[in-house]
Coordinates of C-alpha atoms (C1' of nucleotides) in Angstrom, one line a residue:
Chain A
M1 CA -4.6 19.1 -0.1
I2 CA -4.7 15.4 -0.6
L3 CA -1.4 14.9 1.1
G4 CA -2.4 16.8 4.2
A5 CA -5.6 14.7 4.5
A6 CA -3.6 11.5 4.1
S7 CA -1.1 12.6 6.8
R8 CA -3.8 13.6 9.2
L9 CA -5.9 10.5 8.7
L10 CA -2.7 8.4 9.1
A11 CA -1.9 10.1 12.4
E12 CA -5.4 9.7 13.7
S13 CA -5.7 6.1 12.5
S14 CA -5.8 3.4 15.0
T15 CA -4.4 0.7 12.7
G16 CA -1.7 2.7 11.1
D17 CA -3.3 2.3 7.7
V18 CA -5.5 4.5 5.6
S19 CA -7.8 3.8 2.6
T20 CA -7.6 5.8 -0.6
R21 CA -11.4 6.3 -0.4
A22 CA -11.2 7.9 3.1
V23 CA -8.3 10.2 2.0
C24 CA -10.3 11.2 -1.1
D25 CA -13.4 11.9 0.9
A26 CA -11.5 13.9 3.4
A27 CA -9.8 15.9 0.7
G28 CA -13.0 16.3 -1.3
V29 CA -11.9 14.7 -4.5
A30 CA -12.6 11.5 -6.3
Q31 CA -10.3 8.5 -6.5
P32 CA -8.9 8.9 -10.0
T33 CA -7.6 12.4 -9.0
L34 CA -5.5 10.8 -6.3
Y35 CA -4.3 8.1 -8.7
R36 CA -3.4 10.7 -11.4
L37 CA -1.4 12.8 -8.9
F38 CA 0.3 10.0 -7.0
G39 CA 0.0 7.1 -9.4
D40 CA -0.4 4.6 -6.7
K41 CA -1.3 4.1 -3.1
D42 CA 2.3 3.4 -2.4
G43 CA 3.1 6.7 -4.2
L44 CA 0.7 8.5 -1.9
L45 CA 2.3 6.9 1.2
A46 CA 5.7 7.7 -0.2
A47 CA 4.7 11.3 -0.5
V48 CA 3.5 11.2 3.1
V49 CA 6.8 9.7 4.2
D50 CA 8.7 12.4 2.3
A51 CA 6.7 15.1 4.0
G52 CA 7.3 13.5 7.4
F53 CA 10.9 13.2 6.6
E54 CA 11.0 16.9 5.7
R55 CA 9.7 17.6 9.1
Y56 CA 12.2 15.3 10.7
L57 CA 15.1 16.8 8.8
A58 CA 13.9 20.3 9.8
S59 CA 14.0 19.3 13.5
K60 CA 17.4 17.8 12.8
R61 CA 18.7 21.0 11.3
A62 CA 17.4 22.9 14.3
L63 CA 20.1 21.0 16.3
A64 CA 22.9 22.9 14.6
P65 CA 26.4 21.4 15.1
T66 CA 28.1 22.7 18.2
G67 CA 31.7 22.4 19.2
D68 CA 30.9 19.2 21.0
P69 CA 30.2 16.5 18.4
A70 CA 29.6 13.9 21.1
A71 CA 26.8 16.0 22.6
D72 CA 25.5 16.4 19.1
L73 CA 25.4 12.7 18.7
R74 CA 23.5 12.3 21.9
D75 CA 21.0 15.1 21.1
G76 CA 20.5 13.4 17.7
W77 CA 19.6 10.2 19.4
D78 CA 17.1 11.9 21.7
N79 CA 15.6 13.8 18.8
H80 CA 15.2 10.7 16.8
V81 CA 13.4 8.8 19.6
A82 CA 11.2 11.9 20.3
F83 CA 10.2 12.0 16.7
A84 CA 9.3 8.4 16.7
L85 CA 7.1 8.7 19.8
S86 CA 5.5 11.9 18.5
S87 CA 4.2 10.2 15.3
P88 CA 4.3 6.4 15.7
H89 CA 2.4 5.5 12.5
L90 CA 4.4 7.8 10.4
Y91 CA 7.6 6.5 11.9
R92 CA 6.6 3.0 11.1
L93 CA 5.9 3.9 7.6
M94 CA 9.3 5.6 7.3
F95 CA 11.4 2.9 9.0
V96 CA 9.4 -0.4 8.4
P97 CA 8.9 -0.3 4.7
G98 CA 7.0 -3.1 3.0
L99 CA 10.1 -5.2 2.6
G100 CA 11.4 -4.1 -0.7
T101 CA 10.6 -0.4 -0.9
E102 CA 13.6 1.5 0.5
P103 CA 12.7 5.1 1.1
A104 CA 15.6 7.1 -0.2
A105 CA 15.2 9.5 2.8
V106 CA 16.6 6.8 5.1
K107 CA 19.9 6.9 3.3
E108 CA 19.9 10.6 3.5
M109 CA 19.5 10.3 7.3
H110 CA 22.3 7.8 7.3
T111 CA 24.7 10.3 5.7
L112 CA 23.5 13.0 8.0
L113 CA 24.4 10.8 11.0
R114 CA 27.7 9.9 9.2
R115 CA 28.6 13.6 9.2
T116 CA 28.2 14.0 12.9
V117 CA 30.2 10.7 13.4
D118 CA 32.9 12.0 11.2
R119 CA 33.1 15.2 13.3
C120 CA 33.6 12.9 16.3
A121 CA 36.3 11.0 14.4
T122 CA 38.3 14.1 13.4
A123 CA 38.1 15.2 17.0
G124 CA 39.7 11.9 18.0
L125 CA 36.7 10.8 19.9
L126 CA 36.0 7.5 18.0
R127 CA 37.2 4.1 19.0
V128 CA 35.7 2.2 16.1
P129 CA 35.9 3.1 12.4
A130 CA 33.5 5.8 11.4
G131 CA 31.5 3.5 9.1
A132 CA 31.0 1.0 11.8
A133 CA 30.1 3.6 14.4
T134 CA 27.5 5.0 12.1
Q135 CA 25.9 1.7 11.5
I136 CA 26.0 0.8 15.2
V137 CA 24.4 4.0 16.3
M138 CA 21.9 4.0 13.4
S139 CA 20.7 0.5 13.9
A140 CA 20.6 0.8 17.7
N141 CA 18.7 4.1 17.5
T142 CA 16.1 3.1 15.0
G143 CA 15.9 -0.3 16.6
L144 CA 15.2 1.1 20.1
A145 CA 12.7 3.6 18.7
L146 CA 10.9 0.8 16.9
S147 CA 10.8 -1.2 20.0
L148 CA 9.3 1.7 21.9
V149 CA 6.8 2.5 19.2
T150 CA 5.6 -1.1 18.5
H151 CA 5.7 -2.3 22.1
P152 CA 4.4 0.6 24.2
G153 CA 3.3 -1.9 26.8
L154 CA 6.5 -3.8 27.2
F155 CA 8.9 -0.9 27.7
P156 CA 7.1 1.7 29.8
E157 CA 10.4 3.2 31.0
L158 CA 10.9 6.6 29.6
S159 CA 14.6 6.4 30.6
L160 CA 15.2 3.2 28.7
S161 CA 16.2 5.2 25.6
A162 CA 18.7 7.2 27.6
L163 CA 20.2 4.0 29.1
V164 CA 20.7 2.3 25.8
R165 CA 21.9 5.5 24.3
D166 CA 24.6 6.0 26.9
I167 CA 25.7 2.4 26.6
V168 CA 25.9 2.4 22.8
L169 CA 27.7 5.8 22.7
A170 CA 30.1 4.7 25.4
G171 CA 31.0 1.7 23.3
V172 CA 31.6 3.9 20.3
L173 CA 33.2 7.0 21.8
T174 CA 36.4 7.4 23.8
G175 CA 36.3 9.0 27.2
A176 CA 32.7 8.2 27.8
D177 CA 31.6 5.9 30.6
P178 CA 28.7 3.5 30.0
A179 CA 25.4 4.5 31.6
P180 CA 26.1 3.6 35.2
V181 CA 28.6 6.2 36.3
H182 CA 30.1 5.2 39.5
S183 CA 33.6 5.2 40.7
G184 CA 35.5 2.9 43.0
A185 CA 33.6 2.1 46.1
D186 CA 30.3 3.3 44.6
E187 CA 30.6 0.7 41.8
A188 CA 31.3 -2.1 44.2
T189 CA 28.3 -1.0 46.4
A190 CA 26.0 -0.9 43.4
I191 CA 27.0 -4.3 42.1
A192 CA 26.7 -5.9 45.5
A193 CA 23.3 -4.4 45.9
I194 CA 22.2 -5.6 42.5
T195 CA 23.6 -9.1 43.2
L196 CA 21.9 -9.2 46.6
A197 CA 18.6 -8.1 45.1
A198 CA 18.7 -10.8 42.5
I199 CA 19.5 -13.5 45.0
L200 CA 16.7 -12.3 47.3
R201 CA 14.3 -12.3 44.5
T202 CA 15.1 -15.8 43.2
A203 CA 15.7 -17.5 46.5
P204 CA 14.4 -15.7 49.6
P205 CA 16.4 -16.7 52.6
A206 CA 14.8 -18.5 55.5
A207 CA 16.7 -16.4 58.1
L208 CA 14.5 -13.4 57.3
T209 CA 10.8 -12.9 57.5
D210 CA 8.9 -12.0 54.3
G211 CA 8.5 -8.5 55.6
E212 CA 12.2 -8.1 56.4
T213 CA 13.2 -9.5 53.0
G214 CA 10.8 -7.1 51.3
L215 CA 12.2 -4.1 53.1
L216 CA 15.8 -5.2 52.4
L217 CA 14.9 -5.7 48.8
E218 CA 13.5 -2.2 48.6
W219 CA 16.7 -0.7 50.0
A220 CA 18.9 -2.9 47.7
D221 CA 16.9 -1.8 44.7
R222 CA 17.3 1.8 45.7
L223 CA 21.0 1.4 46.1
A224 CA 21.2 -0.3 42.8
A225 CA 19.2 2.3 40.9
T226 CA 20.7 5.5 42.2
H227 CA 23.5 5.7 39.6
L228 CA 21.0 5.3 36.8
A229 CA 19.8 8.8 37.4
A230 CA 23.3 10.3 37.1
P231 CA 24.3 12.3 34.1
A232 CA 26.4 10.4 31.7
V233 CA 28.6 10.8 28.6
G234 CA 29.4 14.3 27.7
A235 CA 28.0 15.6 30.9
T236 CA 29.0 19.2 30.2
G237 CA 26.8 21.4 28.1
V238 CA 23.7 19.3 28.0
R239 CA 21.3 20.7 25.6
R240 CA 17.6 19.8 25.5
T241 CA 16.1 18.9 22.2
Q242 CA 12.8 20.7 21.4
L243 CA 10.9 17.5 20.9
S244 CA 12.1 15.4 23.8
P245 CA 11.6 16.8 27.2
S246 CA 11.0 13.4 28.6
T247 CA 13.9 11.5 27.2
S248 CA 16.6 13.8 28.4
T249 CA 19.5 12.5 30.4
S250 CA 18.8 14.0 33.7
H251 CA 15.4 12.4 33.9
S252 CA 15.3 10.5 37.1
L253 CA 13.6 7.2 37.9
S254 CA 11.3 8.7 40.5
Q255 CA 8.0 7.8 39.0
G256 CA 6.4 4.4 38.3
D257 CA 9.5 2.9 36.8
N258 CA 10.4 -0.6 38.0
L259 CA 13.8 -1.5 36.7
S260 CA 14.7 -3.8 39.5
Chain B
M1 CA -3.1 -28.5 7.6
I2 CA -4.3 -24.9 7.2
L3 CA -1.7 -23.6 9.6
G4 CA 1.1 -25.2 7.7
A5 CA -0.1 -23.8 4.5
A6 CA -0.3 -20.4 6.0
S7 CA 3.2 -20.5 7.4
R8 CA 4.6 -21.8 4.2
L9 CA 2.8 -19.1 2.1
L10 CA 3.9 -16.5 4.5
A11 CA 7.5 -17.6 4.3
E12 CA 7.4 -17.7 0.5
S13 CA 5.5 -14.4 0.2
S14 CA 7.3 -11.4 -1.1
T15 CA 5.2 -8.8 0.6
G16 CA 5.0 -10.5 4.0
D17 CA 1.3 -10.9 3.7
V18 CA -1.0 -13.7 2.8
S19 CA -4.7 -13.8 1.6
T20 CA -7.1 -16.2 3.3
R21 CA -8.1 -17.4 -0.2
A22 CA -4.6 -18.4 -1.1
V23 CA -4.2 -20.2 2.2
C24 CA -7.5 -22.0 1.7
D25 CA -6.6 -23.0 -1.9
A26 CA -3.2 -24.3 -0.7
A27 CA -4.8 -26.2 2.1
G28 CA -7.6 -27.6 -0.1
V29 CA -10.4 -26.2 2.0
A30 CA -13.0 -23.5 1.6
Q31 CA -12.9 -20.2 3.3
P32 CA -15.6 -20.7 5.9
T33 CA -13.6 -23.7 7.2
L34 CA -10.7 -21.4 8.0
Y35 CA -13.0 -18.9 9.6
R36 CA -14.7 -21.5 11.7
L37 CA -11.3 -22.9 12.9
F38 CA -9.5 -19.6 13.5
G39 CA -12.4 -17.1 13.7
D40 CA -10.5 -14.4 12.0
K41 CA -7.6 -13.7 9.7
D42 CA -5.9 -12.2 12.8
G43 CA -6.7 -15.5 14.6
L44 CA -4.9 -17.4 11.8
L45 CA -1.9 -15.1 11.9
A46 CA -1.9 -15.4 15.7
A47 CA -1.8 -19.2 15.3
V48 CA 1.1 -18.8 12.8
V49 CA 2.9 -16.6 15.3
D50 CA 2.3 -19.1 18.1
A51 CA 3.7 -21.9 16.0
G52 CA 6.7 -19.8 15.0
F53 CA 7.2 -18.9 18.7
E54 CA 7.1 -22.6 19.5
R55 CA 10.0 -23.1 17.1
Y56 CA 11.8 -20.2 18.6
L57 CA 11.4 -21.4 22.1
A58 CA 12.6 -24.8 21.0
S59 CA 15.8 -23.4 19.7
K60 CA 16.1 -21.4 22.9
R61 CA 15.8 -24.5 25.0
A62 CA 18.4 -26.2 22.9
L63 CA 20.8 -23.6 24.3
A64 CA 20.6 -25.1 27.8
P65 CA 22.0 -22.9 30.6
T66 CA 25.7 -23.4 31.2
G67 CA 27.9 -22.4 34.0
D68 CA 28.6 -19.1 32.2
P69 CA 25.5 -17.0 32.2
A70 CA 27.3 -14.2 30.3
A71 CA 28.0 -16.6 27.5
D72 CA 24.4 -17.7 27.6
L73 CA 23.3 -14.1 27.3
R74 CA 25.5 -13.8 24.2
D75 CA 24.4 -17.0 22.7
G76 CA 20.8 -15.9 23.3
W77 CA 21.4 -12.7 21.4
D78 CA 22.9 -14.5 18.4
N79 CA 20.2 -17.1 18.4
H80 CA 17.6 -14.3 18.4
V81 CA 19.1 -12.5 15.4
A82 CA 19.6 -15.8 13.6
F83 CA 15.9 -16.6 14.0
A84 CA 14.9 -13.2 12.7
L85 CA 17.1 -13.6 9.6
S86 CA 16.0 -17.1 9.0
S87 CA 12.3 -16.1 8.8
P88 CA 12.0 -12.4 8.3
H89 CA 8.2 -12.3 7.6
L90 CA 7.4 -14.4 10.6
Y91 CA 9.7 -12.3 12.8
R92 CA 7.9 -9.2 11.7
L93 CA 4.6 -10.7 12.5
M94 CA 5.9 -11.7 15.9
F95 CA 7.6 -8.5 16.9
V96 CA 5.8 -5.8 14.9
P97 CA 2.2 -6.4 15.8
G98 CA -0.6 -4.3 14.3
L99 CA -0.2 -1.7 17.0
G100 CA -2.6 -3.0 19.6
T101 CA -2.3 -6.7 19.5
E102 CA 0.4 -7.8 21.9
P103 CA 1.3 -11.4 21.3
A104 CA 1.5 -13.0 24.7
A105 CA 4.5 -14.9 23.5
V106 CA 6.6 -11.8 23.6
K107 CA 6.2 -11.5 27.3
E108 CA 7.1 -15.1 27.7
M109 CA 10.3 -14.4 25.9
H110 CA 10.9 -11.4 28.2
T111 CA 10.7 -13.6 31.3
L112 CA 12.9 -16.1 29.6
L113 CA 15.6 -13.5 29.1
R114 CA 15.0 -12.2 32.6
R115 CA 15.9 -15.6 33.9
T116 CA 19.3 -15.6 32.2
V117 CA 19.8 -12.0 33.4
D118 CA 19.0 -13.0 36.9
R119 CA 21.6 -15.8 36.7
C120 CA 24.1 -13.1 35.7
A121 CA 23.0 -11.0 38.6
T122 CA 23.3 -13.8 41.2
A123 CA 26.8 -14.4 39.8
G124 CA 27.7 -10.8 40.5
L125 CA 28.1 -10.0 36.8
L126 CA 25.5 -7.2 36.5
R127 CA 26.3 -3.5 36.8
V128 CA 22.7 -2.4 36.4
P129 CA 19.5 -3.6 38.0
A130 CA 18.2 -6.9 36.6
G131 CA 15.0 -5.3 35.3
A132 CA 16.9 -2.5 33.5
A133 CA 19.4 -5.0 32.1
T134 CA 16.6 -7.1 30.8
Q135 CA 14.8 -4.2 29.1
I136 CA 18.1 -2.9 27.7
V137 CA 19.2 -6.2 26.2
M138 CA 15.6 -7.0 25.0
S139 CA 15.0 -3.7 23.2
A140 CA 18.5 -3.6 21.7
N141 CA 18.3 -7.2 20.5
T142 CA 14.8 -7.0 18.9
G143 CA 15.6 -3.5 17.7
L144 CA 18.7 -4.6 15.9
A145 CA 17.1 -7.7 14.5
L146 CA 14.2 -5.5 13.2
S147 CA 16.7 -3.2 11.6
L148 CA 18.5 -6.1 9.9
V149 CA 15.3 -7.6 8.7
T150 CA 13.6 -4.5 7.4
H151 CA 16.6 -2.8 6.0
P152 CA 18.6 -5.6 4.4
G153 CA 20.2 -3.1 2.1
L154 CA 21.3 -0.6 4.7
F155 CA 23.1 -2.9 7.0
P156 CA 24.8 -5.5 4.9
E157 CA 27.4 -6.2 7.6
L158 CA 27.0 -9.6 9.1
S159 CA 29.2 -8.6 12.0
L160 CA 27.0 -5.6 12.9
S161 CA 25.0 -7.7 15.2
A162 CA 28.1 -8.9 17.0
L163 CA 29.4 -5.4 17.4
V164 CA 26.2 -4.0 18.9
R165 CA 25.8 -7.1 21.1
D166 CA 29.3 -6.8 22.6
I167 CA 28.8 -3.1 23.2
V168 CA 25.4 -3.5 24.9
L169 CA 26.5 -6.5 26.9
A170 CA 29.6 -4.7 28.0
G171 CA 27.5 -1.8 29.2
V172 CA 25.3 -4.2 31.2
L173 CA 27.8 -6.7 32.5
T174 CA 30.9 -6.3 34.6
G175 CA 34.3 -7.4 33.5
A176 CA 33.4 -7.2 29.8
D177 CA 35.2 -4.9 27.4
P178 CA 33.2 -3.2 24.7
A179 CA 33.6 -4.5 21.2
P180 CA 37.0 -3.1 20.3
V181 CA 39.4 -5.1 22.5
H182 CA 42.7 -3.4 22.4
S183 CA 45.1 -2.6 25.2
G184 CA 47.5 0.3 25.7
A185 CA 49.5 1.2 22.7
D186 CA 47.1 -0.8 20.4
E187 CA 44.2 1.4 21.4
A188 CA 46.1 4.6 20.8
T189 CA 47.2 3.2 17.4
A190 CA 43.6 2.3 16.5
I191 CA 42.2 5.7 17.6
A192 CA 44.9 7.6 15.7
A193 CA 44.3 5.6 12.6
I194 CA 40.5 6.1 12.8
T195 CA 41.0 9.9 13.3
L196 CA 43.4 10.1 10.4
A197 CA 41.1 8.2 8.2
A198 CA 38.2 10.5 9.0
I199 CA 40.3 13.6 8.4
L200 CA 41.7 12.2 5.1
R201 CA 38.2 11.5 4.0
T202 CA 36.6 14.8 4.8
A203 CA 39.5 17.0 3.9
P204 CA 42.2 15.4 1.6
P205 CA 45.5 17.2 2.2
A206 CA 47.2 19.0 -0.6
A207 CA 50.6 17.7 0.3
L208 CA 49.7 14.2 -1.0
T209 CA 48.6 13.1 -4.4
D210 CA 45.2 11.4 -4.7
G211 CA 46.9 8.1 -5.2
E212 CA 49.0 8.5 -2.1
T213 CA 46.0 9.6 -0.1
G214 CA 44.1 6.6 -1.2
L215 CA 46.8 4.2 -0.3
L216 CA 47.3 5.9 3.1
L217 CA 43.6 5.7 3.6
E218 CA 43.5 2.0 2.9
W219 CA 46.3 1.3 5.4
A220 CA 44.6 3.5 8.1
D221 CA 41.3 1.7 7.6
R222 CA 43.1 -1.6 7.9
L223 CA 44.7 -0.5 11.2
A224 CA 41.4 0.8 12.5
A225 CA 39.5 -2.3 11.7
T226 CA 41.8 -5.0 12.9
H227 CA 40.5 -5.0 16.4
L228 CA 36.9 -5.5 15.3
A229 CA 37.7 -9.1 14.4
A230 CA 39.0 -9.9 17.9
P231 CA 37.0 -12.0 20.3
A232 CA 35.2 -10.0 22.9
V233 CA 33.2 -10.4 26.1
G234 CA 33.3 -13.8 27.7
A235 CA 36.1 -15.0 25.4
T236 CA 36.4 -18.4 27.0
G237 CA 34.2 -21.2 26.1
V238 CA 32.5 -19.6 23.1
R239 CA 29.7 -21.8 21.9
R240 CA 28.2 -21.6 18.5
T241 CA 24.4 -21.5 18.2
Q242 CA 22.9 -23.9 15.8
L243 CA 21.1 -21.2 13.9
S244 CA 23.7 -18.6 13.5
P245 CA 27.0 -19.6 12.0
S246 CA 27.3 -16.2 10.4
T247 CA 26.7 -14.0 13.4
S248 CA 29.3 -15.6 15.6
T249 CA 31.9 -13.5 17.2
S250 CA 35.0 -14.8 15.4
H251 CA 33.6 -13.8 12.1
S252 CA 36.2 -11.5 10.5
L253 CA 35.6 -8.6 8.3
S254 CA 37.3 -10.1 5.3
Q255 CA 34.6 -10.0 2.8
G256 CA 32.8 -7.1 1.2
D257 CA 32.2 -5.2 4.4
N258 CA 33.0 -1.5 4.4
L259 CA 32.9 -0.2 7.9
S260 CA 35.4 2.6 7.3
Chain C
dG1 C1' -33.7 -48.2 15.4
dA2 C1' -35.2 -43.5 14.4
dA3 C1' -34.9 -38.8 15.5
dA4 C1' -32.6 -34.9 17.5
dA5 C1' -28.3 -32.4 18.2
dG6 C1' -24.0 -31.1 16.9
dC7 C1' -19.8 -30.9 14.3
dT8 C1' -17.7 -30.2 9.7
dG9 C1' -17.5 -28.5 5.3
dT10 C1' -19.6 -26.4 1.1
dT11 C1' -21.6 -22.8 -2.3
dA12 C1' -23.0 -18.3 -2.9
dT13 C1' -22.9 -13.8 -1.6
dC14 C1' -21.9 -9.1 0.7
dG15 C1' -19.3 -4.9 1.5
dT16 C1' -14.8 -2.7 1.1
dC17 C1' -10.7 -1.9 -0.9
dG18 C1' -7.2 -0.6 -4.6
dA19 C1' -7.1 0.4 -9.3
dT20 C1' -8.9 1.5 -14.1
dT21 C1' -11.8 2.7 -18.0
dA22 C1' -14.6 5.8 -20.3
dC23 C1' -16.3 10.1 -20.4
dA24 C1' -17.2 15.3 -19.2
dT25 C1' -15.5 20.0 -18.6
dG26 C1' -12.8 24.0 -19.3
dA27 C1' -8.7 26.7 -20.4
dA28 C1' -4.8 27.5 -23.9
dC29 C1' -3.6 27.9 -28.5
dA30 C1' -3.7 27.5 -33.7
Chain D
dT1 C1' -13.8 28.0 -34.3
dG2 C1' -11.8 23.9 -33.7
dT3 C1' -8.0 21.2 -31.7
dT4 C1' -5.4 19.9 -27.9
dC5 C1' -4.5 18.9 -23.4
dA6 C1' -4.9 19.2 -18.6
dT7 C1' -8.1 18.2 -14.9
dG8 C1' -11.9 16.1 -12.8
dT9 C1' -15.9 12.7 -12.4
dA10 C1' -19.1 8.5 -12.5
dA11 C1' -19.1 3.8 -13.1
dT12 C1' -16.9 -0.3 -12.9
dC13 C1' -13.5 -4.4 -12.2
dG14 C1' -11.1 -7.9 -9.7
dA15 C1' -9.3 -9.3 -5.2
dC16 C1' -10.0 -9.4 -0.5
dG17 C1' -12.1 -10.3 4.3
dA18 C1' -16.1 -12.0 6.1
dT19 C1' -20.8 -14.2 6.5
dA20 C1' -25.3 -16.5 5.6
dA21 C1' -27.6 -20.4 4.2
dC22 C1' -27.4 -25.0 3.4
dA23 C1' -25.7 -30.2 3.1
dG24 C1' -23.4 -34.4 4.8
dC25 C1' -21.9 -37.0 8.7
dT26 C1' -21.2 -38.6 13.5
dT27 C1' -22.9 -38.7 18.1
dT28 C1' -26.3 -38.7 21.5
dT29 C1' -31.0 -39.6 23.2
dC30 C1' -35.5 -41.5 23.6

DNA sequence: GAAAAGCTGTTATCGTCGATTACATGAACA
DNA sequence: TGTTCATGTAATCGACGATAACAGCTTTTC
C-alpha cells in the first residue's frame, strides 16, 4: 500500500512534500521496490494525483446533471473549491504542476466542465461562446481555489468564493445578476453607502467627532454589505454540495468577516 | 552579486528551482558566503522575491493614478498579468509560497490595490464594499495569472485575461458592461448563434450534410465571437501598460484562438 | 605600533535525499 | 532439476542544503 502511505504522508505533511524514504518506511518496503513500481518519484506523485483525481471525479459524478444546468455550474464551482480546501497539498500537486508536467486528468476535468457549459449553451443560457465560457469559468475557479489554498491568511472570507463565482457566472450566463442583487432604490442606497464609507475612511470629516464618524461608518458598512448575503444566480432549487457546507450561497457575512 | 546570479539562474531554470551550489558557482563565491549573507536558502529566495517585488512595484508606480480610477484598475490588472507572464518562476515564488511563508510584499500589494479601489469607491463607482471588491479583484487577478503561468498549455488564449478581467470588474464596478458588449438585437443574435453552435456540436442534425453542418458551424462561431473583440469597461481613454502589449483590450481573436 | 576584535571568505565535511547497482529469494515452467 | 523471471533487499552513488573549523584582512583599542 505504497500509494496510500504516500497520500497519507502528503496530506499530513506541513511542507506539501514527501520523501521517498519516508513513504517506503511508512509502507514497510525498501526504496527500490517503490522505484520498480512507480519508476520515479514523479511517477509516485503522479499516481497520488491520479488517485486524488479519482476521488474528485467521484464527488463530481455525485452531482448528477439536473434540469438546471446553471445550478449545476454553480454547484460544480462550489464542489471544486471545497475539494481544494479539503486537501490543499493534493490540490496543489494536481493544479500547480512542476511547470512542464501536465497531468492529463486536468484536461479531463476541462472536458467535464465543457459538457455542463454545453448544456447551458443548448438551453440558450450562454452569452459567450462555449469554449470561452469554459476557459473563463475554469481559470477563475482554479485560480480562486489556488488563492484560497496558498494564501489562507489573506482571504479569510469564506464567502469570497461565492462572490467571485456569482460575478463570473453572471458574466457568462444570461439572466443572472452579478453578486449584489438589488433593484432600483436598493441599489442606489447600497452604492451611496459604499461611497460614503470609502470617503469617511480616507478623509474623516471635521464636522463629526471620531465617535460619530465611527458609528456612521458602521451603519454605512452594514447598509453596503446587506445585499452580499442575498441569494444570487439561479436562486431557485439551490442544492448543497456534500463537500462544501461553508461555501454555499446563503452563507451570510455574520461572523468575523470584514469586507468593508 | 549573489542575488543577481540567483535571479538570473531562476529565470533561466526549467524547473523553477535553483541550487545554492549553482548560485555560488555563478557568483564566484563559496557556499558559506551565501549562508552568511542570507542565512538560509529560503532567505536567499526571499531576497530574490523582494527584488522581484521591487521591480513589480516600480512598474506599478509607472502607472500613475489618473482621473479615471476604473481605467487604473484595469491597467493594474493587465500590468499584473504581464508581470506574471514575463517572469513565471519568479511569479510563482512570489505568489505560491511554501505554504506557511507569507511574503510581506503580497500584503503591500494588497494595500496598493485597496488604494485604487478606494478611489473608485469615493467616485461612486463601486457596487460592493471596498474590502470585498479588493479581495475579489485580488484573488481573481492572481488566480488567473497563476492559471496562465502554470497551465500554459490549457489556456493558450491571450485574450482570456481580458475576458475575465472585464467580467470581474463589471461585477464590482457600476456602469460597466460585462465582457460581451452587445445591445438589443446584437445580443439576441449572438446568443442565438452560441446556442445553435452548441446544439450543432453536441447533436449534428440529420437534415444537413457534414459539410453543410461544418460551414454553418463556422458562421455561427464567427457570429458568436464578434463581440468578444469589442472594447469593454471604461472604453474611453484606454492606456496601454508598458509590460502588456498582448493582453490589452483591443486585442482581437484573429489568430489561432479557438473559443468556440 | 602591537595586539585584540570583528568581518569576510575559504576548504572540508555532515546528513539527507533521489536514484541505481548488484545481489538474494522464491514461484512457475521446461 | 535447472532455467527463467518476477519480486524484494542491502549497499552505494552523486547532488543537495547546511555547518564546522580555519585563514586573511580591516578596524579598534591599549
